[in-house]
């Protein structure tokens, strides 16, 4: 009797778990589905009440209208260039700093690392005015330099990669040093290859974060030629305050590249966040 009752309880818990997962999946994916469906609505269908959830016919007029009203492709290219520059910049600076905090011995290393970590507690908005004045003084407004250089170093990236480097046995470093392997060679041929999950995680996280920036690109760009995708979406929303189909078409076009990147890299992202990041 007891084993049967136990099996029933286990089956009930499993069914309840699957039901909660299904509800969570619906809650997450419904906004994406509704944006995709709205992008195929006509202008009148997108503002109808009660709202429709299925288009009466599939039309790409809203995509053509979005491309006519704003240079969406140009915005996507700008965002890709800036995001790639920030991503490679952070990979280089964070990996070198993390290697220093992990393997090099010098006075005040631990204190300096804590100072770097403390900058994570400072909201980025606090420094936005000083960063803008610096960029303006360098005449970098409305340029790729102004959009990317202020974000090429990150305390989070240093912390993440340091945790990855700490998983490399110290004995391996000592053995390499005995064989004549210097710091630069050990860094490029051993430490970096062994930390690929962390590097992949930082690359994906940095790219997506930069791709979704709004305030800084709005502040340092003055022309449509240098605008990024988030600014472009706000332009579509302003122009299409009545009909939402063109706005949703722009959102879908902007969403597709990052969704593809996330699908391709999600295993690397999860692996990096759950491996060396838990070692102190």
Short mmCIF file of C-alpha atoms in Angstrom, two decimals:
data_model
loop_
_atom_site.label_atom_id
_atom_site.label_comp_id
_atom_site.label_asym_id
_atom_site.label_seq_id
_atom_site.Cartn_x
_atom_site.Cartn_y
_atom_site.Cartn_z
CA UNK A 1 0.00 0.00 0.00
CA UNK A 2 2.78 2.40 0.98
CA UNK A 3 4.82 1.93 -2.22
CA UNK A 4 1.71 2.62 -4.32
CA UNK A 5 0.98 5.79 -2.31
CA UNK A 6 4.59 6.85 -2.70
CA UNK A 7 4.42 6.35 -6.49
CA UNK A 8 1.22 8.39 -6.69
CA UNK A 9 2.78 11.25 -4.75
CA UNK A 10 5.87 11.14 -6.96
CA UNK A 11 3.69 11.17 -10.08
CA UNK A 12 1.67 14.10 -8.71
CA UNK A 13 4.84 16.08 -7.95
CA UNK A 14 6.18 15.36 -11.44
CA UNK A 15 2.91 16.45 -13.07
CA UNK A 16 2.83 19.61 -10.95
CA UNK A 17 6.43 20.39 -11.89
CA UNK A 18 5.71 19.99 -15.63
CA UNK A 19 2.59 22.15 -15.30
CA UNK A 20 4.56 24.96 -13.64
CA UNK A 21 7.31 24.72 -16.27
CA UNK A 22 4.69 24.88 -19.03
CA UNK A 23 3.06 27.96 -17.49
CA UNK A 24 6.45 29.64 -17.13
CA UNK A 25 7.31 28.85 -20.76
CA UNK A 26 3.98 30.30 -21.95
CA UNK A 27 4.54 33.46 -19.85
CA UNK A 28 8.01 33.92 -21.35
CA UNK A 29 7.22 33.19 -24.98
CA UNK A 30 3.78 34.79 -25.28
CA UNK A 31 5.13 38.39 -25.60
CA UNK A 32 7.49 37.22 -28.35
CA UNK A 33 4.68 35.42 -30.17
CA UNK A 34 2.36 38.43 -29.86
CA UNK A 35 5.05 40.77 -31.23
CA UNK A 36 5.60 38.39 -34.17
CA UNK A 37 1.86 38.06 -34.84
CA UNK A 38 1.33 41.84 -34.61
CA UNK A 39 4.11 42.40 -37.16
CA UNK A 40 1.89 40.60 -39.71
CA UNK A 41 -1.26 42.57 -38.81
CA UNK A 42 -2.58 45.38 -40.93
CA UNK A 43 -2.51 48.85 -39.35
CA UNK A 44 -6.21 48.67 -38.41
CA UNK A 45 -5.86 45.16 -36.92
CA UNK A 46 -2.96 46.24 -34.71
CA UNK A 47 -5.16 48.80 -32.88
CA UNK A 48 -8.44 46.85 -32.91
CA UNK A 49 -10.32 46.11 -29.69
CA UNK A 50 -10.65 43.46 -28.40
CA UNK A 51 -7.10 42.65 -29.48
CA UNK A 52 -6.53 39.89 -32.04
CA UNK A 53 -4.02 37.12 -31.52
CA UNK A 54 -3.92 35.76 -35.09
CA UNK A 55 -3.53 37.83 -38.30
CA UNK A 56 -6.38 37.52 -40.80
CA UNK A 57 -3.74 37.26 -43.55
CA UNK A 58 0.03 37.34 -43.56
CA UNK A 59 1.43 40.55 -45.01
CA UNK A 60 4.94 41.98 -45.01
CA UNK A 61 3.71 45.55 -45.54
CA UNK A 62 4.62 46.46 -41.94
CA UNK A 63 8.23 45.35 -42.53
CA UNK A 64 8.45 47.43 -45.70
CA UNK A 65 6.92 50.39 -43.83
CA UNK A 66 9.40 50.02 -40.94
CA UNK A 67 12.33 49.98 -43.37
CA UNK A 68 10.91 53.04 -45.14
CA UNK A 69 10.44 55.06 -41.96
CA UNK A 70 13.84 54.32 -40.37
CA UNK A 71 17.17 52.86 -41.58
CA UNK A 72 16.76 49.74 -39.46
CA UNK A 73 19.52 47.81 -41.29
CA UNK A 74 21.95 50.68 -40.66
CA UNK A 75 21.01 50.65 -36.97
CA UNK A 76 21.61 46.89 -36.76
CA UNK A 77 25.02 47.24 -38.46
CA UNK A 78 26.00 50.03 -36.05
CA UNK A 79 24.94 47.95 -33.06
CA UNK A 80 26.91 44.95 -34.33
CA UNK A 81 30.07 47.02 -34.84
CA UNK A 82 29.84 48.65 -31.41
CA UNK A 83 28.90 45.40 -29.63
CA UNK A 84 31.74 43.47 -31.30
CA UNK A 85 34.26 46.21 -30.43
CA UNK A 86 33.16 46.28 -26.78
CA UNK A 87 33.16 42.46 -26.63
CA UNK A 88 36.73 42.10 -27.95
CA UNK A 89 37.89 45.03 -25.82
CA UNK A 90 36.52 43.49 -22.64
CA UNK A 91 37.92 40.05 -23.50
CA UNK A 92 41.41 41.51 -23.89
CA UNK A 93 41.43 43.85 -20.87
CA UNK A 94 39.54 41.53 -18.52
CA UNK A 95 41.65 38.46 -19.37
CA UNK A 96 44.93 40.33 -18.85
CA UNK A 97 43.78 41.88 -15.56
CA UNK A 98 42.35 38.58 -14.34
CA UNK A 99 45.63 36.81 -15.14
CA UNK A 100 47.47 39.44 -13.12
CA UNK A 101 45.18 38.94 -10.13
CA UNK A 102 45.44 35.15 -10.40
CA UNK A 103 49.07 34.31 -11.18
CA UNK A 104 51.32 37.33 -10.66
CA UNK A 105 52.77 38.10 -7.25
CA UNK A 106 53.10 41.77 -6.29
CA UNK A 107 52.46 43.94 -3.29
CA UNK A 108 48.86 45.09 -2.84
CA UNK A 109 47.44 42.65 -5.38
CA UNK A 110 44.54 41.54 -3.18
CA UNK A 111 43.72 45.09 -2.08
CA UNK A 112 43.74 46.26 -5.70
CA UNK A 113 41.41 43.41 -6.66
CA UNK A 114 38.96 44.46 -3.94
CA UNK A 115 39.10 48.04 -5.21
CA UNK A 116 38.22 46.78 -8.69
CA UNK A 117 35.36 44.71 -7.25
CA UNK A 118 34.04 47.72 -5.33
CA UNK A 119 33.47 49.58 -8.59
CA UNK A 120 30.69 47.08 -9.32
CA UNK A 121 28.73 48.74 -6.52
CA UNK A 122 28.81 52.12 -8.26
CA UNK A 123 25.83 52.59 -10.61
CA UNK A 124 26.92 53.34 -14.14
CA UNK A 125 24.58 56.32 -14.26
CA UNK A 126 26.72 58.07 -11.62
CA UNK A 127 29.64 58.30 -14.05
CA UNK A 128 27.70 59.08 -17.20
CA UNK A 129 28.27 62.84 -17.04
CA UNK A 130 32.04 62.54 -16.55
CA UNK A 131 32.23 59.94 -19.32
CA UNK A 132 30.27 62.18 -21.66
CA UNK A 133 32.51 65.18 -20.91
CA UNK A 134 35.58 63.02 -21.59
CA UNK A 135 34.18 61.73 -24.87
CA UNK A 136 33.19 65.24 -25.91
CA UNK A 137 36.65 66.62 -25.05
CA UNK A 138 38.18 63.94 -27.29
CA UNK A 139 35.74 64.84 -30.11
CA UNK A 140 34.41 61.27 -30.07
CA UNK A 141 30.73 62.18 -30.06
CA UNK A 142 28.80 60.60 -32.93
CA UNK A 143 31.61 58.10 -33.58
CA UNK A 144 32.18 54.40 -32.98
CA UNK A 145 34.99 55.33 -30.57
CA UNK A 146 32.63 57.26 -28.33
CA UNK A 147 30.08 54.45 -28.40
CA UNK A 148 32.49 51.64 -27.56
CA UNK A 149 35.66 52.78 -25.74
CA UNK A 150 34.00 53.69 -22.37
CA UNK A 151 32.80 50.06 -22.04
CA UNK A 152 35.96 48.18 -23.01
CA UNK A 153 36.87 47.38 -19.39
CA UNK A 154 34.59 45.70 -16.88
CA UNK A 155 34.99 44.71 -13.22
CA UNK A 156 32.49 41.91 -13.76
CA UNK A 157 34.57 40.51 -16.61
CA UNK A 158 37.73 40.64 -14.49
CA UNK A 159 35.97 38.86 -11.63
CA UNK A 160 34.47 36.19 -13.90
CA UNK A 161 37.75 35.38 -15.68
CA UNK A 162 39.73 35.45 -12.43
CA UNK A 163 37.44 32.76 -11.05
CA UNK A 164 38.13 30.73 -14.18
CA UNK A 165 41.89 31.18 -13.94
CA UNK A 166 41.80 30.10 -10.28
CA UNK A 167 40.57 26.66 -11.38
CA UNK A 168 43.89 26.13 -13.20
CA UNK A 169 46.25 24.24 -10.84
CA UNK A 170 49.09 26.35 -9.53
CA UNK A 171 51.39 23.37 -10.05
CA UNK A 172 50.78 23.66 -13.79
CA UNK A 173 52.07 27.23 -13.73
CA UNK A 174 55.11 26.19 -11.68
CA UNK A 175 55.87 23.28 -14.03
CA UNK A 176 55.57 25.56 -17.06
CA UNK A 177 57.93 28.07 -15.44
CA UNK A 178 60.51 25.32 -14.83
CA UNK A 179 60.31 24.43 -18.53
CA UNK A 180 61.06 28.03 -19.43
CA UNK A 181 57.49 29.10 -20.19
CA UNK A 182 57.08 32.81 -19.43
CA UNK A 183 53.93 34.58 -18.32
CA UNK A 184 52.91 35.74 -21.80
CA UNK A 185 53.34 32.27 -23.29
CA UNK A 186 51.53 30.60 -20.38
CA UNK A 187 48.76 33.18 -20.68
CA UNK A 188 48.22 32.71 -24.43
CA UNK A 189 48.85 28.97 -24.80
CA UNK A 190 47.52 27.50 -21.54
CA UNK A 191 45.42 29.90 -19.45
CA UNK A 192 43.28 31.26 -22.30
CA UNK A 193 42.50 27.86 -23.95
CA UNK A 194 41.59 26.33 -20.57
CA UNK A 195 39.22 29.24 -19.82
CA UNK A 196 37.17 29.12 -23.02
CA UNK A 197 33.82 28.61 -21.19
CA UNK A 198 34.41 31.78 -19.16
CA UNK A 199 35.55 33.71 -22.21
CA UNK A 200 32.51 32.54 -24.18
CA UNK A 201 30.22 33.54 -21.34
CA UNK A 202 31.75 36.99 -21.07
CA UNK A 203 31.65 37.43 -24.85
CA UNK A 204 27.94 36.60 -25.14
CA UNK A 205 26.96 38.60 -22.04
CA UNK A 206 28.92 41.66 -23.16
CA UNK A 207 27.63 41.53 -26.73
CA UNK A 208 23.97 41.28 -25.69
CA UNK A 209 24.31 43.96 -23.00
CA UNK A 210 25.92 46.40 -25.42
CA UNK A 211 23.43 45.55 -28.19
CA UNK A 212 20.56 46.53 -25.87
CA UNK A 213 22.03 49.84 -24.67
CA UNK A 214 19.78 52.85 -25.02
CA UNK A 215 20.83 55.82 -22.85
CA UNK A 216 24.51 56.09 -23.84
CA UNK A 217 23.95 55.82 -27.62
CA UNK A 218 21.16 58.37 -27.31
CA UNK A 219 23.53 60.73 -25.49
CA UNK A 220 26.61 60.54 -27.73
CA UNK A 221 25.03 60.21 -31.19
CA UNK A 222 23.51 63.08 -33.11
CA UNK A 223 22.73 61.64 -36.55
CA UNK A 224 20.80 58.66 -37.86
CA UNK A 225 24.04 57.46 -39.45
CA UNK A 226 25.43 56.50 -36.01
CA UNK A 227 22.22 55.53 -34.21
CA UNK A 228 21.88 52.02 -32.79
CA UNK A 229 18.92 49.65 -32.77
CA UNK A 230 17.32 50.76 -29.51
CA UNK A 231 17.25 54.38 -30.70
CA UNK A 232 15.80 53.17 -34.00
CA UNK A 233 12.98 51.37 -32.21
CA UNK A 234 12.07 54.51 -30.31
CA UNK A 235 11.94 56.37 -33.63
CA UNK A 236 9.51 53.79 -35.02
CA UNK A 237 7.36 54.02 -31.92
CA UNK A 238 7.26 57.79 -32.14
CA UNK A 239 6.35 57.74 -35.81
CA UNK A 240 3.82 54.93 -35.43
CA UNK A 241 2.03 56.07 -32.29
CA UNK A 242 -1.30 54.80 -33.70
CA UNK A 243 -0.39 51.61 -35.60
CA UNK A 244 1.87 49.13 -33.80
CA UNK A 245 2.45 46.69 -36.65
CA UNK A 246 5.45 48.62 -38.03
CA UNK A 247 6.92 49.01 -34.54
CA UNK A 248 6.61 45.28 -33.92
CA UNK A 249 8.12 44.56 -37.34
CA UNK A 250 11.13 46.66 -36.36
CA UNK A 251 11.38 44.85 -33.02
CA UNK A 252 11.33 41.45 -34.74
CA UNK A 253 14.05 42.52 -37.19
CA UNK A 254 16.20 43.75 -34.31
CA UNK A 255 15.47 40.65 -32.22
CA UNK A 256 16.41 38.03 -34.83
CA UNK A 257 20.25 38.51 -34.81
CA UNK A 258 20.52 38.41 -31.02
CA UNK A 259 18.11 35.47 -30.77
CA UNK A 260 20.27 33.50 -33.22
CA UNK A 261 23.39 34.39 -31.24
CA UNK A 262 21.76 33.35 -27.97
CA UNK A 263 20.57 30.03 -29.42
CA UNK A 264 24.03 29.25 -30.77
CA UNK A 265 25.83 30.20 -27.56
CA UNK A 266 23.42 29.29 -24.78
CA UNK A 267 25.28 26.07 -23.89
CA UNK A 268 28.54 27.99 -23.60
CA UNK A 269 26.78 30.66 -21.54
CA UNK A 270 25.32 28.17 -19.05
CA UNK A 271 28.57 26.18 -18.85
CA UNK A 272 30.60 29.28 -18.06
CA UNK A 273 28.21 30.60 -15.41
CA UNK A 274 28.03 27.26 -13.59
CA UNK A 275 31.67 26.15 -13.65
CA UNK A 276 34.56 28.24 -12.34
CA UNK A 277 32.40 31.15 -11.17
CA UNK A 278 31.71 29.44 -7.84
CA UNK A 279 35.32 29.14 -6.74
CA UNK A 280 36.54 31.92 -4.42
#
